[in-house]
PDB file of C-alpha atoms in Angstrom:
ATOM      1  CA  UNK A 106       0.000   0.000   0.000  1.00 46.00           C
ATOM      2  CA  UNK A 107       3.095   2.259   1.019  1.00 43.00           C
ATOM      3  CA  UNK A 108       4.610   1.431  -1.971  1.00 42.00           C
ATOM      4  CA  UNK A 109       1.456   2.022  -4.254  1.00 43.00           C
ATOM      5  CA  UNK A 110       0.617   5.216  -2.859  1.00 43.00           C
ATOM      6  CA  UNK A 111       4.332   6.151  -3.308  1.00 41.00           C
ATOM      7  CA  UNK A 112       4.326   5.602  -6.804  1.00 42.00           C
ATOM      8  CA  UNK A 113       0.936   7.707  -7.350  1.00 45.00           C
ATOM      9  CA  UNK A 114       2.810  10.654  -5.772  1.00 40.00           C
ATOM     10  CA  UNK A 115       5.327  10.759  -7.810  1.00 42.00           C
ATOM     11  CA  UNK A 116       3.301   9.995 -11.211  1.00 44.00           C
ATOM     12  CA  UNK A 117       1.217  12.832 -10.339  1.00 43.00           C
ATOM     13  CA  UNK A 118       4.396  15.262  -9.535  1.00 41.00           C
ATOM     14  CA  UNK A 119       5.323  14.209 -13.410  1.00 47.00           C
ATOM     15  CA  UNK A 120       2.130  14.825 -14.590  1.00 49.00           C
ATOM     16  CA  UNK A 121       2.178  18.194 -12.872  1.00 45.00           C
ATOM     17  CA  UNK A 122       6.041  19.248 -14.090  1.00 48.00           C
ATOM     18  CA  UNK A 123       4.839  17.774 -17.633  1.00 52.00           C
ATOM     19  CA  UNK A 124       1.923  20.210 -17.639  1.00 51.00           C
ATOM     20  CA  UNK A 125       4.503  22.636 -16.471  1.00 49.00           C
ATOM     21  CA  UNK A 126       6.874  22.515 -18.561  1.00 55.00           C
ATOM     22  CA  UNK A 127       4.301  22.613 -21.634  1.00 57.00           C
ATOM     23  CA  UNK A 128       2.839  25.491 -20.396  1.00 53.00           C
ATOM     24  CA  UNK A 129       5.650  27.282 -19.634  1.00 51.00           C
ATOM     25  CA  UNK A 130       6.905  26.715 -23.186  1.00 54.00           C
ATOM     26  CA  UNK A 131       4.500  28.201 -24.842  1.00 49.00           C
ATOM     27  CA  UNK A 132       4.557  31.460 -21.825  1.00 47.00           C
ATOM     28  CA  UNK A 133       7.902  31.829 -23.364  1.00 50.00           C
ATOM     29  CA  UNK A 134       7.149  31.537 -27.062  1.00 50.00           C
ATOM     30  CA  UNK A 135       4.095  34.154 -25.671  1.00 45.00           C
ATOM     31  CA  UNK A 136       6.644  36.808 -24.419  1.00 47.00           C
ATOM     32  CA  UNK A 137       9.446  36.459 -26.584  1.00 49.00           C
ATOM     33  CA  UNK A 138       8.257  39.682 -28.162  1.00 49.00           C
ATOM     34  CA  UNK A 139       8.421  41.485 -25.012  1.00 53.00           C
ATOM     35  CA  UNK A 140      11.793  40.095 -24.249  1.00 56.00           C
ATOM     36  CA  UNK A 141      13.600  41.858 -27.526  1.00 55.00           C
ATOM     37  CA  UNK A 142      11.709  45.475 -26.329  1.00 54.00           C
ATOM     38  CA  UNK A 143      12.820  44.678 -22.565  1.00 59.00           C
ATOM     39  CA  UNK A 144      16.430  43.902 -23.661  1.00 61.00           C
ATOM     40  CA  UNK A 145      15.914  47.322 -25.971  1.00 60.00           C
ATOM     41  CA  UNK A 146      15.041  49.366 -23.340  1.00 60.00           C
ATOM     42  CA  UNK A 147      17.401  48.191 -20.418  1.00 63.00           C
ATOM     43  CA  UNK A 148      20.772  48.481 -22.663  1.00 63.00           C
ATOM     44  CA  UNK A 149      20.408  51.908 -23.271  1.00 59.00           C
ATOM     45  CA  UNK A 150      19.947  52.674 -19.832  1.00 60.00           C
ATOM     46  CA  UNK A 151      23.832  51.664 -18.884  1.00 59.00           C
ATOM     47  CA  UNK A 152      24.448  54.415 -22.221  1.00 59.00           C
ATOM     48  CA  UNK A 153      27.169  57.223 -21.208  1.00 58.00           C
ATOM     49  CA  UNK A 154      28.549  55.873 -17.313  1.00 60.00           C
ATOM     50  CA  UNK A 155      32.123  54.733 -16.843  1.00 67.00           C
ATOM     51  CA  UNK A 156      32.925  51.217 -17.845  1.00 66.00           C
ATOM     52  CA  UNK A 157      33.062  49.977 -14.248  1.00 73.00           C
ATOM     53  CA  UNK A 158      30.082  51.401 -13.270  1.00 73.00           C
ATOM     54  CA  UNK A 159      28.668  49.578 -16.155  1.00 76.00           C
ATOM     55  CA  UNK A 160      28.148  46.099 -14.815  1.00 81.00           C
ATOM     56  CA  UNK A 161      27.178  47.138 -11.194  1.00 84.00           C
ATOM     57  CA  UNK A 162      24.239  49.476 -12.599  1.00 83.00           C
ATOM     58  CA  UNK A 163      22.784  46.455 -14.899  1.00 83.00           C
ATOM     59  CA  UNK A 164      23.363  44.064 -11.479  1.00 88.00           C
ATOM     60  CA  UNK A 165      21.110  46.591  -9.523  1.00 88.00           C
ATOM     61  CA  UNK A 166      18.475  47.161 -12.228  1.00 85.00           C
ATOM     62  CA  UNK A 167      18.197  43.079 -12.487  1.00 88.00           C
ATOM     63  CA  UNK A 168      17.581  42.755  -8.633  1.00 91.00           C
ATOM     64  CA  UNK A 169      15.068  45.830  -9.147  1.00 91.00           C
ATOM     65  CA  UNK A 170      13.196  43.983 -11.815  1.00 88.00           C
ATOM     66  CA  UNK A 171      13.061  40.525  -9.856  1.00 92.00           C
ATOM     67  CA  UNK A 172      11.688  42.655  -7.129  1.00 93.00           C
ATOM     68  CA  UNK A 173       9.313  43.877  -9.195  1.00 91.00           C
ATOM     69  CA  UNK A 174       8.228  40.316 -10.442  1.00 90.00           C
ATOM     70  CA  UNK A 175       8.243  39.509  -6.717  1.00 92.00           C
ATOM     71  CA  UNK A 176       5.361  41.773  -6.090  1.00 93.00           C
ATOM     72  CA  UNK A 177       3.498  41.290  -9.446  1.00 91.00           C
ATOM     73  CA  UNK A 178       3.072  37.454  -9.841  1.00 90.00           C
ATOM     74  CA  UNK A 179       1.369  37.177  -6.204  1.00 92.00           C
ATOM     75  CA  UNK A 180      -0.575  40.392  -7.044  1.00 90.00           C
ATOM     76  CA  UNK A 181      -1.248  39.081 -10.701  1.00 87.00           C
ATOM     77  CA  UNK A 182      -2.325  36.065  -9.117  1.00 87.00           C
ATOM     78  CA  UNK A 183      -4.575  38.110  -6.565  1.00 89.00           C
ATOM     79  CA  UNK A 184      -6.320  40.511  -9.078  1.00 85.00           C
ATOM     80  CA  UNK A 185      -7.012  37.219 -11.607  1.00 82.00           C
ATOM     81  CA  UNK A 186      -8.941  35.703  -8.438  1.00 83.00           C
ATOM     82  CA  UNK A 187     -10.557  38.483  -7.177  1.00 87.00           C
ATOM     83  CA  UNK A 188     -11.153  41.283  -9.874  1.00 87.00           C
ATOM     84  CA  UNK A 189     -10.043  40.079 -13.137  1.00 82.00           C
ATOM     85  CA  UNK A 190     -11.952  43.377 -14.871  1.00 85.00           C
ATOM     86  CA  UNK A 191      -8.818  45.382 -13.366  1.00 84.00           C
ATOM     87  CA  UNK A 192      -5.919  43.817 -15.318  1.00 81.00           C
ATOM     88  CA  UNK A 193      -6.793  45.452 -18.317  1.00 82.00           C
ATOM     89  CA  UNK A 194      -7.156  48.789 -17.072  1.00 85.00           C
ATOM     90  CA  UNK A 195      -3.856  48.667 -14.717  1.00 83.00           C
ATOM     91  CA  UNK A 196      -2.159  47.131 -17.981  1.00 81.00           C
ATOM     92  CA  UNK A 197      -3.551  50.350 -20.295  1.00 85.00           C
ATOM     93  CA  UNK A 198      -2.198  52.877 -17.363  1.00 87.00           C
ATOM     94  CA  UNK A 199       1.320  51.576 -17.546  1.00 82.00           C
ATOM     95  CA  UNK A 200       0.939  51.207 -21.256  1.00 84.00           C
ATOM     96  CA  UNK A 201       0.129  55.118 -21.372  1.00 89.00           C
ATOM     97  CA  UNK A 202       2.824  55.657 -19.027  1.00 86.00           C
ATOM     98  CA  UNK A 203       5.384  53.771 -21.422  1.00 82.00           C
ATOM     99  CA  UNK A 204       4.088  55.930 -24.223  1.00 88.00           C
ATOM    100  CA  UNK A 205       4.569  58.982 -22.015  1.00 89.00           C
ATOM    101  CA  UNK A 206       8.246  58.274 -21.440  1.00 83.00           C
ATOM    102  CA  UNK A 207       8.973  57.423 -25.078  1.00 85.00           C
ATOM    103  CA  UNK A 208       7.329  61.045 -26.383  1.00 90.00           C
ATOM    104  CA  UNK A 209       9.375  62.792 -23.734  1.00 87.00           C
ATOM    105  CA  UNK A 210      12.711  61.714 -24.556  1.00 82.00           C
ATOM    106  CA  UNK A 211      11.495  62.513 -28.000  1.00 85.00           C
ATOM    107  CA  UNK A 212      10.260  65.848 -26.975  1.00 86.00           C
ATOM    108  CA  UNK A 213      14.024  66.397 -25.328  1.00 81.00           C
ATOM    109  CA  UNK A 214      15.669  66.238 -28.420  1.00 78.00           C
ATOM    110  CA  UNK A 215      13.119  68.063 -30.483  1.00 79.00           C
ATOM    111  CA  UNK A 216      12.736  70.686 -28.242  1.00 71.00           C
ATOM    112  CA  UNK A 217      15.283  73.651 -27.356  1.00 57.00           C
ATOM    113  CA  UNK A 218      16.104  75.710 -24.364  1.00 53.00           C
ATOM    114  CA  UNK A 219      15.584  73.769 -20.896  1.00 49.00           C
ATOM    115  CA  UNK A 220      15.633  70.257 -22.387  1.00 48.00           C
ATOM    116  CA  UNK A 221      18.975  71.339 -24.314  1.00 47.00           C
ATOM    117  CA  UNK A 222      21.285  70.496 -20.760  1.00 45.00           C
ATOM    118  CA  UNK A 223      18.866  67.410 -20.009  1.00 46.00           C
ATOM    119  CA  UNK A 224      20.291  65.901 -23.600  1.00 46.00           C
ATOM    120  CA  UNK A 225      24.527  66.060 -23.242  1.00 50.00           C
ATOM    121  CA  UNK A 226      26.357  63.497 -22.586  1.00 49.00           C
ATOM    122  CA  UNK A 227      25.919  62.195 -19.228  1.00 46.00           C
ATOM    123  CA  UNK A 228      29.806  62.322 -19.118  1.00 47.00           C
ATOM    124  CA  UNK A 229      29.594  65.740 -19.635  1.00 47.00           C
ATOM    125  CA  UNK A 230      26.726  66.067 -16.872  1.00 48.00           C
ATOM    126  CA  UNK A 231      29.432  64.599 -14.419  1.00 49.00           C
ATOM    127  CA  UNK A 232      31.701  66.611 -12.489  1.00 53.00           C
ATOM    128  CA  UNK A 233      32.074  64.699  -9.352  1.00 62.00           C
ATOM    129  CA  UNK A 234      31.527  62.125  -7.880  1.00 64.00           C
ATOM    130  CA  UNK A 235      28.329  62.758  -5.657  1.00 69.00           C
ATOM    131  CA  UNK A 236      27.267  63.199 -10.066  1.00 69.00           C
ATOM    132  CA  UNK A 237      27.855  59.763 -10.754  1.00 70.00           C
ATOM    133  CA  UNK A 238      26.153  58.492  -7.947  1.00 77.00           C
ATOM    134  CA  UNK A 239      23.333  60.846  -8.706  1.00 79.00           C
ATOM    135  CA  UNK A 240      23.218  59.759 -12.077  1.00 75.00           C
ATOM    136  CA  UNK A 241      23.186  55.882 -11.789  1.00 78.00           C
ATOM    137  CA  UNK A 242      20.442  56.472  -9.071  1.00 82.00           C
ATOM    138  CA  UNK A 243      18.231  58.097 -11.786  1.00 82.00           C
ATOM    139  CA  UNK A 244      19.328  55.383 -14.572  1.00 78.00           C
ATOM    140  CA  UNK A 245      18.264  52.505 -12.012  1.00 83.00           C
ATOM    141  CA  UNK A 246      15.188  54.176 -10.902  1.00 85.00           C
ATOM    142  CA  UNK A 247      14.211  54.816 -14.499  1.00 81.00           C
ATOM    143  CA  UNK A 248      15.359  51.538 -16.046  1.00 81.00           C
ATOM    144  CA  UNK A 249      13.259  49.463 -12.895  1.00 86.00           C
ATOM    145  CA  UNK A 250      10.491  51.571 -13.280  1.00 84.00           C
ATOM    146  CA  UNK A 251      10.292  50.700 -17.249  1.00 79.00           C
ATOM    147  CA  UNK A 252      11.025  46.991 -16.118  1.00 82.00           C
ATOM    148  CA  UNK A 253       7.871  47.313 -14.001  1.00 86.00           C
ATOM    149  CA  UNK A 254       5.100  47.683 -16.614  1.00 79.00           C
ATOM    150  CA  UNK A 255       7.416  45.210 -19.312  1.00 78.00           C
ATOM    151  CA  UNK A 256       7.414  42.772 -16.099  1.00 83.00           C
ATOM    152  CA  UNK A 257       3.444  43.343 -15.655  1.00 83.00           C
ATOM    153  CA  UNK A 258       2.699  42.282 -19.271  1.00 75.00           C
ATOM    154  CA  UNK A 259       4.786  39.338 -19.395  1.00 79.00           C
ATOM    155  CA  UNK A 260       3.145  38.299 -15.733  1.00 83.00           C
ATOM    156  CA  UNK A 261      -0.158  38.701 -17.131  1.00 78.00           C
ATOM    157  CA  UNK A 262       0.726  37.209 -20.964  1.00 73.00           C
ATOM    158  CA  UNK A 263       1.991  34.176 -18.760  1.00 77.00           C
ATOM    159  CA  UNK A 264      -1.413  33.981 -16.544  1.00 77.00           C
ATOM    160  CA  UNK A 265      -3.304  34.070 -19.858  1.00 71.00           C
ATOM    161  CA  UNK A 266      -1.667  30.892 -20.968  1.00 71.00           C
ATOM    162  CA  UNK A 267      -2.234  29.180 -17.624  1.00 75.00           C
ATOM    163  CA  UNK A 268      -5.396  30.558 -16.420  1.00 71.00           C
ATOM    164  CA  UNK A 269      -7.386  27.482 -16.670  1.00 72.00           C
ATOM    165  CA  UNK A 270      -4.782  25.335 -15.084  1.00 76.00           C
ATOM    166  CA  UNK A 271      -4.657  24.731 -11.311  1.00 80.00           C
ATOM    167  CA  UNK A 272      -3.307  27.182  -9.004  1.00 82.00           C
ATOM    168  CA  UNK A 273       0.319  25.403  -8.141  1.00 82.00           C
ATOM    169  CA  UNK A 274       0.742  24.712 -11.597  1.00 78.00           C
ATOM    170  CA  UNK A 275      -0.473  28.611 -12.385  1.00 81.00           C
ATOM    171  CA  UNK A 276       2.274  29.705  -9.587  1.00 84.00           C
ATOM    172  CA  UNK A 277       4.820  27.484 -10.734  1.00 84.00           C
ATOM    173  CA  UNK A 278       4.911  28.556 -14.528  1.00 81.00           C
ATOM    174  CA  UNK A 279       4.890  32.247 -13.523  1.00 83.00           C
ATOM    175  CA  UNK A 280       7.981  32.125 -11.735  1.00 86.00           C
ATOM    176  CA  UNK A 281       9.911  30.108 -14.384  1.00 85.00           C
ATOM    177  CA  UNK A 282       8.710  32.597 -16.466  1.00 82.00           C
ATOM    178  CA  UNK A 283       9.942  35.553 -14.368  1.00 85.00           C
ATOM    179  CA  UNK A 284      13.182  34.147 -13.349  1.00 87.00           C
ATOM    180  CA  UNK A 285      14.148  33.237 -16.897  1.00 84.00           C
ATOM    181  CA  UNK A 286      13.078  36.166 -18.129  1.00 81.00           C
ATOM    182  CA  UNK A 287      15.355  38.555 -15.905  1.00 85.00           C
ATOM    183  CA  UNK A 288      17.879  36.090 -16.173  1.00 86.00           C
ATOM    184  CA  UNK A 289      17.929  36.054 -19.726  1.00 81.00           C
ATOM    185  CA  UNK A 290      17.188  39.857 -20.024  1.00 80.00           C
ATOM    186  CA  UNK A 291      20.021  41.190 -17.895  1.00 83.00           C
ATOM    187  CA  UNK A 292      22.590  38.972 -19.201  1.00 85.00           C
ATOM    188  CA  UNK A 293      22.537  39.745 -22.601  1.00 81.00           C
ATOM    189  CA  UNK A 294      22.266  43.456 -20.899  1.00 80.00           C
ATOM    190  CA  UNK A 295      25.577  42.369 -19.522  1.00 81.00           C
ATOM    191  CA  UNK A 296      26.941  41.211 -22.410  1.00 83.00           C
ATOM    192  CA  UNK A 297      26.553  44.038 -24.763  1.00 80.00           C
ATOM    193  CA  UNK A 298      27.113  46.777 -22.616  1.00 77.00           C
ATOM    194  CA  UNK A 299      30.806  45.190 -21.713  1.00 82.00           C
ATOM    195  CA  UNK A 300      31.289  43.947 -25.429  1.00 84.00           C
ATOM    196  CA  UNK A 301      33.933  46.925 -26.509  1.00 80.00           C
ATOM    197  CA  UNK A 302      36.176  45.320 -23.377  1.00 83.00           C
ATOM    198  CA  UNK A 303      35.831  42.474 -25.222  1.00 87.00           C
ATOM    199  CA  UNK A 304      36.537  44.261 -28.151  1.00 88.00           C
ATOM    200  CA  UNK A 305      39.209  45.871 -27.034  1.00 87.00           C
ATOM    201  CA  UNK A 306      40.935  42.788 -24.853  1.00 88.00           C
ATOM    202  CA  UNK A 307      41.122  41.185 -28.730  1.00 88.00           C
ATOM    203  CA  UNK A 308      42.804  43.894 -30.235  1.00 88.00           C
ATOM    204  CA  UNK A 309      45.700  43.579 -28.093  1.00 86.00           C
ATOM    205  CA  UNK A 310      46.570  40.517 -27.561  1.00 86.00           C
ATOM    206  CA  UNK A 311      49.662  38.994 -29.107  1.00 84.00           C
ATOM    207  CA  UNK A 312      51.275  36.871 -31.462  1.00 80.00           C
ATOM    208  CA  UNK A 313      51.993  37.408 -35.411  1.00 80.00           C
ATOM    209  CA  UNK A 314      50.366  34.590 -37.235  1.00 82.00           C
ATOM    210  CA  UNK A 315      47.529  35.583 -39.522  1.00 84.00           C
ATOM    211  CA  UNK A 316      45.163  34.262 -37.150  1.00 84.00           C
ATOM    212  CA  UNK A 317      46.242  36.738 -34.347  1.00 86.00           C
ATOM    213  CA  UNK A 318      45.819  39.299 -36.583  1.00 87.00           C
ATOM    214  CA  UNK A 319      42.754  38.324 -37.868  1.00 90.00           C
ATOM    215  CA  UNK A 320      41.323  38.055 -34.093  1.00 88.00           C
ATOM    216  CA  UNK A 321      43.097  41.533 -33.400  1.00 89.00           C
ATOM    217  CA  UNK A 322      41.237  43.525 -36.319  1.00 91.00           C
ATOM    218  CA  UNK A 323      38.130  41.513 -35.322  1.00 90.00           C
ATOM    219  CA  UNK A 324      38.614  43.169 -32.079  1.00 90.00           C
ATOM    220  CA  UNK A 325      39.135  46.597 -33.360  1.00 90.00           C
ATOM    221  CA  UNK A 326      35.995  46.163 -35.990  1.00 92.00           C
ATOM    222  CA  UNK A 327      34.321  45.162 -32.169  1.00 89.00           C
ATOM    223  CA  UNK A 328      35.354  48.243 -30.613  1.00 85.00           C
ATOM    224  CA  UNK A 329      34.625  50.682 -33.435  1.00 89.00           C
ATOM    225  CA  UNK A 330      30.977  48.784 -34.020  1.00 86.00           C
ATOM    226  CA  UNK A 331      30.096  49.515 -29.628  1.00 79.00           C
ATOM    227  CA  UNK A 332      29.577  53.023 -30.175  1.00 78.00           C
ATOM    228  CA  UNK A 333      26.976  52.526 -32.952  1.00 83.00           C
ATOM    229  CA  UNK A 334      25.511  49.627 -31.255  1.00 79.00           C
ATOM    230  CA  UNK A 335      24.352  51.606 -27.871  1.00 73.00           C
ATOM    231  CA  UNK A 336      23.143  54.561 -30.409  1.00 76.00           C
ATOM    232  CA  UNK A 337      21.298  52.305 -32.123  1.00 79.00           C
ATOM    233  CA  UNK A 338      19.708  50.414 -29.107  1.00 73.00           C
ATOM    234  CA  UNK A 339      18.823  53.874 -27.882  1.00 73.00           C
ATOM    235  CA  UNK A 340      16.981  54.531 -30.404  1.00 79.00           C
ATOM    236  CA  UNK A 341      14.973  50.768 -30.389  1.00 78.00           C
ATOM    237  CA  UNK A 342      14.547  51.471 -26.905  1.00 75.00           C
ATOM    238  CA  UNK A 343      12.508  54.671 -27.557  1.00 80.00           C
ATOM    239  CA  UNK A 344      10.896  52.860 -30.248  1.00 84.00           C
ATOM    240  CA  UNK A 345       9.550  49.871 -28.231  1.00 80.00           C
ATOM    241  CA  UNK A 346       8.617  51.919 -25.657  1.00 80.00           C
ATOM    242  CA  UNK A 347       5.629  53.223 -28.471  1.00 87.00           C
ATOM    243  CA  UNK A 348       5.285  49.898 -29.826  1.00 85.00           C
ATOM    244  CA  UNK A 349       4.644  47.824 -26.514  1.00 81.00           C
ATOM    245  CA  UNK A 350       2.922  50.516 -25.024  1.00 84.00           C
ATOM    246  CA  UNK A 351       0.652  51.503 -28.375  1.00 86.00           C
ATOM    247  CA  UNK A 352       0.422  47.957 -28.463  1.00 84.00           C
ATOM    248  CA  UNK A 353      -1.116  47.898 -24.609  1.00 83.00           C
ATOM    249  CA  UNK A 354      -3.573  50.766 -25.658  1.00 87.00           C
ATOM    250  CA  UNK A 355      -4.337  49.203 -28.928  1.00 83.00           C
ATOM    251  CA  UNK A 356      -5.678  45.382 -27.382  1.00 80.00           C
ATOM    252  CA  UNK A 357      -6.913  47.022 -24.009  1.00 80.00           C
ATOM    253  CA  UNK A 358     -10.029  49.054 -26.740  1.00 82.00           C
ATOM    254  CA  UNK A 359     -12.412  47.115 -28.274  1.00 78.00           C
ATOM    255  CA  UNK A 360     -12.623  49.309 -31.063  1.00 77.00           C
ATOM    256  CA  UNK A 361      -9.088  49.533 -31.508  1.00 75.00           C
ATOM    257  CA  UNK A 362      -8.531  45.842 -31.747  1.00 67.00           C
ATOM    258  CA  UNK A 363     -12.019  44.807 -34.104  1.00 74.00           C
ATOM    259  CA  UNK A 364     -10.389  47.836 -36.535  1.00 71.00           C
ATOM    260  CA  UNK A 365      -6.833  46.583 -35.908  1.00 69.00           C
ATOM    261  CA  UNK A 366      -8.132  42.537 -36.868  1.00 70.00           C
ATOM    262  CA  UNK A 367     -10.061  43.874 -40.285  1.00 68.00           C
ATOM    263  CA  UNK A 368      -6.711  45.166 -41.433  1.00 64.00           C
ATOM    264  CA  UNK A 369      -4.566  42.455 -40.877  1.00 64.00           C
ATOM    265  CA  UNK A 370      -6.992  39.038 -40.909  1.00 64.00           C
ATOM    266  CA  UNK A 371      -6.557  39.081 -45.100  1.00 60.00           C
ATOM    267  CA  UNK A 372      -2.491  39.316 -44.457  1.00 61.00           C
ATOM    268  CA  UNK A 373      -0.230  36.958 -43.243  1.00 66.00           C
ATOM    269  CA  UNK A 374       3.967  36.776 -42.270  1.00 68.00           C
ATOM    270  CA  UNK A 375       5.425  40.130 -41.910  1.00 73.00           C
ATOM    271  CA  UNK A 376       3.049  41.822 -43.748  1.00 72.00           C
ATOM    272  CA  UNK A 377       0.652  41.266 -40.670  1.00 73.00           C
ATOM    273  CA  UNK A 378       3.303  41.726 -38.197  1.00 75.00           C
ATOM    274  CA  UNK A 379       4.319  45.489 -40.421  1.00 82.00           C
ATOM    275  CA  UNK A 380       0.761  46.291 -40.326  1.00 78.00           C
ATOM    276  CA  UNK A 381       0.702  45.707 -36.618  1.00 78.00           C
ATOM    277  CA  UNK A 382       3.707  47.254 -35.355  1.00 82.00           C
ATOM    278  CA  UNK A 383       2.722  50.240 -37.724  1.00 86.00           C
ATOM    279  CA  UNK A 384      -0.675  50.707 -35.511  1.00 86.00           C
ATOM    280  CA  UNK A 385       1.136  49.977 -32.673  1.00 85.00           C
ATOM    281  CA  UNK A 386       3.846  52.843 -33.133  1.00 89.00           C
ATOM    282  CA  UNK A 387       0.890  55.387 -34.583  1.00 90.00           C
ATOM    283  CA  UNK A 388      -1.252  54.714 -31.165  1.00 89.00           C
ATOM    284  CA  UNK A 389       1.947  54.768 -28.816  1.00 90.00           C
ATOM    285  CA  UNK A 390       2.735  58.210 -30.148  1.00 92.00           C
ATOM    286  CA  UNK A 391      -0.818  59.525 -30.188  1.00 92.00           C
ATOM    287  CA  UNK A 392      -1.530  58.357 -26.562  1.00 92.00           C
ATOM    288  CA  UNK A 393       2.297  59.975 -25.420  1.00 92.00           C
ATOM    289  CA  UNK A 394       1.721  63.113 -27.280  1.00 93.00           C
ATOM    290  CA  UNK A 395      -1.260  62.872 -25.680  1.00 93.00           C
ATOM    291  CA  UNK A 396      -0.125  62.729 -21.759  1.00 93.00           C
ATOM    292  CA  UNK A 397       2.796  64.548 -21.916  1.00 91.00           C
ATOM    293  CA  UNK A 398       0.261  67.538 -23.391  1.00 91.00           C
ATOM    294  CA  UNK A 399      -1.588  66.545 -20.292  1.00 92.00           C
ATOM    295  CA  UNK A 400       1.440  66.691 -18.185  1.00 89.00           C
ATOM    296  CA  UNK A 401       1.971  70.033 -18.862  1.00 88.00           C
ATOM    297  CA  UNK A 402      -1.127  71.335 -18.897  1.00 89.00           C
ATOM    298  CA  UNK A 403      -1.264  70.299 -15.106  1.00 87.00           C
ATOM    299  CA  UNK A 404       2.243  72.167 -14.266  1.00 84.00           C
ATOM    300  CA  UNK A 405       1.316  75.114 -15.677  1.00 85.00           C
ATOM    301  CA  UNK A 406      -2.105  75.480 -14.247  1.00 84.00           C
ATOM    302  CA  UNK A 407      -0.694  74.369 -10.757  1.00 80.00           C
ATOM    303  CA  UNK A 408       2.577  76.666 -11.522  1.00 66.00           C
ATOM    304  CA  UNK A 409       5.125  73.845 -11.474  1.00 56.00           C
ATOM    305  CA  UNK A 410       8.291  74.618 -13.679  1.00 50.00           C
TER     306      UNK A 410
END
């Protein structure tokens, strides 16, 4: 009897980490898409600081974002049980809020005057070093606070795909998800924001066969390509933060999505996808020109400069 029961135990723990790991496959296939703007956003962040700074500002801003997961799978979990009606709502204020940040660093570099000192190089911000701590406080605080609202939509993608299972198995594929996620998020982060060291630790090492010098240009082509790299994932950063936060606005209306699905049900492949992102983009800068008019409104009428 021992023994029977025994082996019913752990048939049904199988049964429950084969359900898991099926479900948490396709959670991950799910949020992929959130993944590339998450990795987007959080590599620019580490943009302008000194190279060993670099690693310890990522390190903190991955501990901020499993912090953040920390508090949104239980309250995911909570708000699916209890008021389900309020996901979509919280999801469309961070969405607007993600929209809001994208139109105001656009707004930065578009406008003159005040903005004009906001927009050099944060090595030219720095003068001491009470400014570099200063400044990597405001790039954590504004990389965990982005992390946040990416975090919240692949928590509640992931509850989607699980909602109908039971609750350990719910629990259990959320924090795969989360882990792997920040895991997989901040490493790459790592790795491109320390790739000209790599770069560079190529170019000079030694030996004069044609293979050493064929690793030492690579190395140099390394180091010249890192500037253009963390330009360029500025930029895709500002651009996601339209596209996943358009995208937010976009499936949170009714309307939106009905006119968004007669556009794109006759199209397939990257048509659809072009189509898509296209909306997504239009909506996310709408809905940021859109808040950051609201913004300030609201300082002017209560006198804030």
């Amino acid at each position: 009897m021992a023994g029977g029961s025994l082996l019913a135990l752990i048939d049904d723990i199988a049964s429950i980490l084969d359900d898991v790991a099926a479900m948490s496959k396709v959670a991950a296939k799910k949020t992929a898409s959130v993944l590339g703007d998450d990795l987007a956003l959080n590599a620019q962040q580490v943009t302008g600081v000194k190279a060993d700074r670099e690693l310890p500002i990522v390190w903190a801003v991955a501990k901020g974002s499993m912090l953040n997961k920390a508090i949104l799978v239980p309250l995911a979990l909570l708000i699916s049980a209890f008021i389900p009606w309020a996901i979509t709502p919280l999801l469309m204020i961070g969405g607007a809020y993600l929209c809001y940040e994208g139109f105001e660093k656009v707004a930065h570099k578009l406008m003159p005057g005040k903005h004009q000192e906001e927009e050099k190089p944060a090595t030219e911000q720095v003068k001491t070093d009470a400014d570099a701590k200063k400044l990597e406080k405001e790039k954590v605080k504004g990389a965990v606070r982005t992390d946040f609202i990416l975090s919240a939509e692949i928590i509640v993608i992931s509850l989607g795909i699980v909602s109908a299972a039971p609750f350990l198995n719910q629990v259990t594929v959320m924090v795969l998800i989360a882990v792997a996620m920040t895991i997989g998020v901040y490493g790459l982060v790592g790795a491109i924001v320390k790739i000209d060291d790599a770069g560079l630790y190529l170019s000079k090492l030694s030996g004069e066969s044609s293979v050493m010098n064929g690793v030492r240009a690579f190395g140099r082509g390394i180091v010249n390509l890192a500037p253009w790299l963390m330009k360029t994932l500025s930029v895709v950063g500002t651009i996601a933060m339209f596209l996943v936060g358009g995208s937010i606005i976009s499936h949170g209306l009714p309307f939106m999505h009905s006119l968004l699905e007669k556009f794109t049900h006759a199209h397939q492949g990257w048509v659809n996808t072009l189509i898509t992102g296209a909306t997504d983009l239009g909506v996310g800068l709408v809905v940021g020109a859109a808040v950051l008019g609201a913004v300030l409104l609201g300082q002017k009428m209560f006198g804030k400069k």
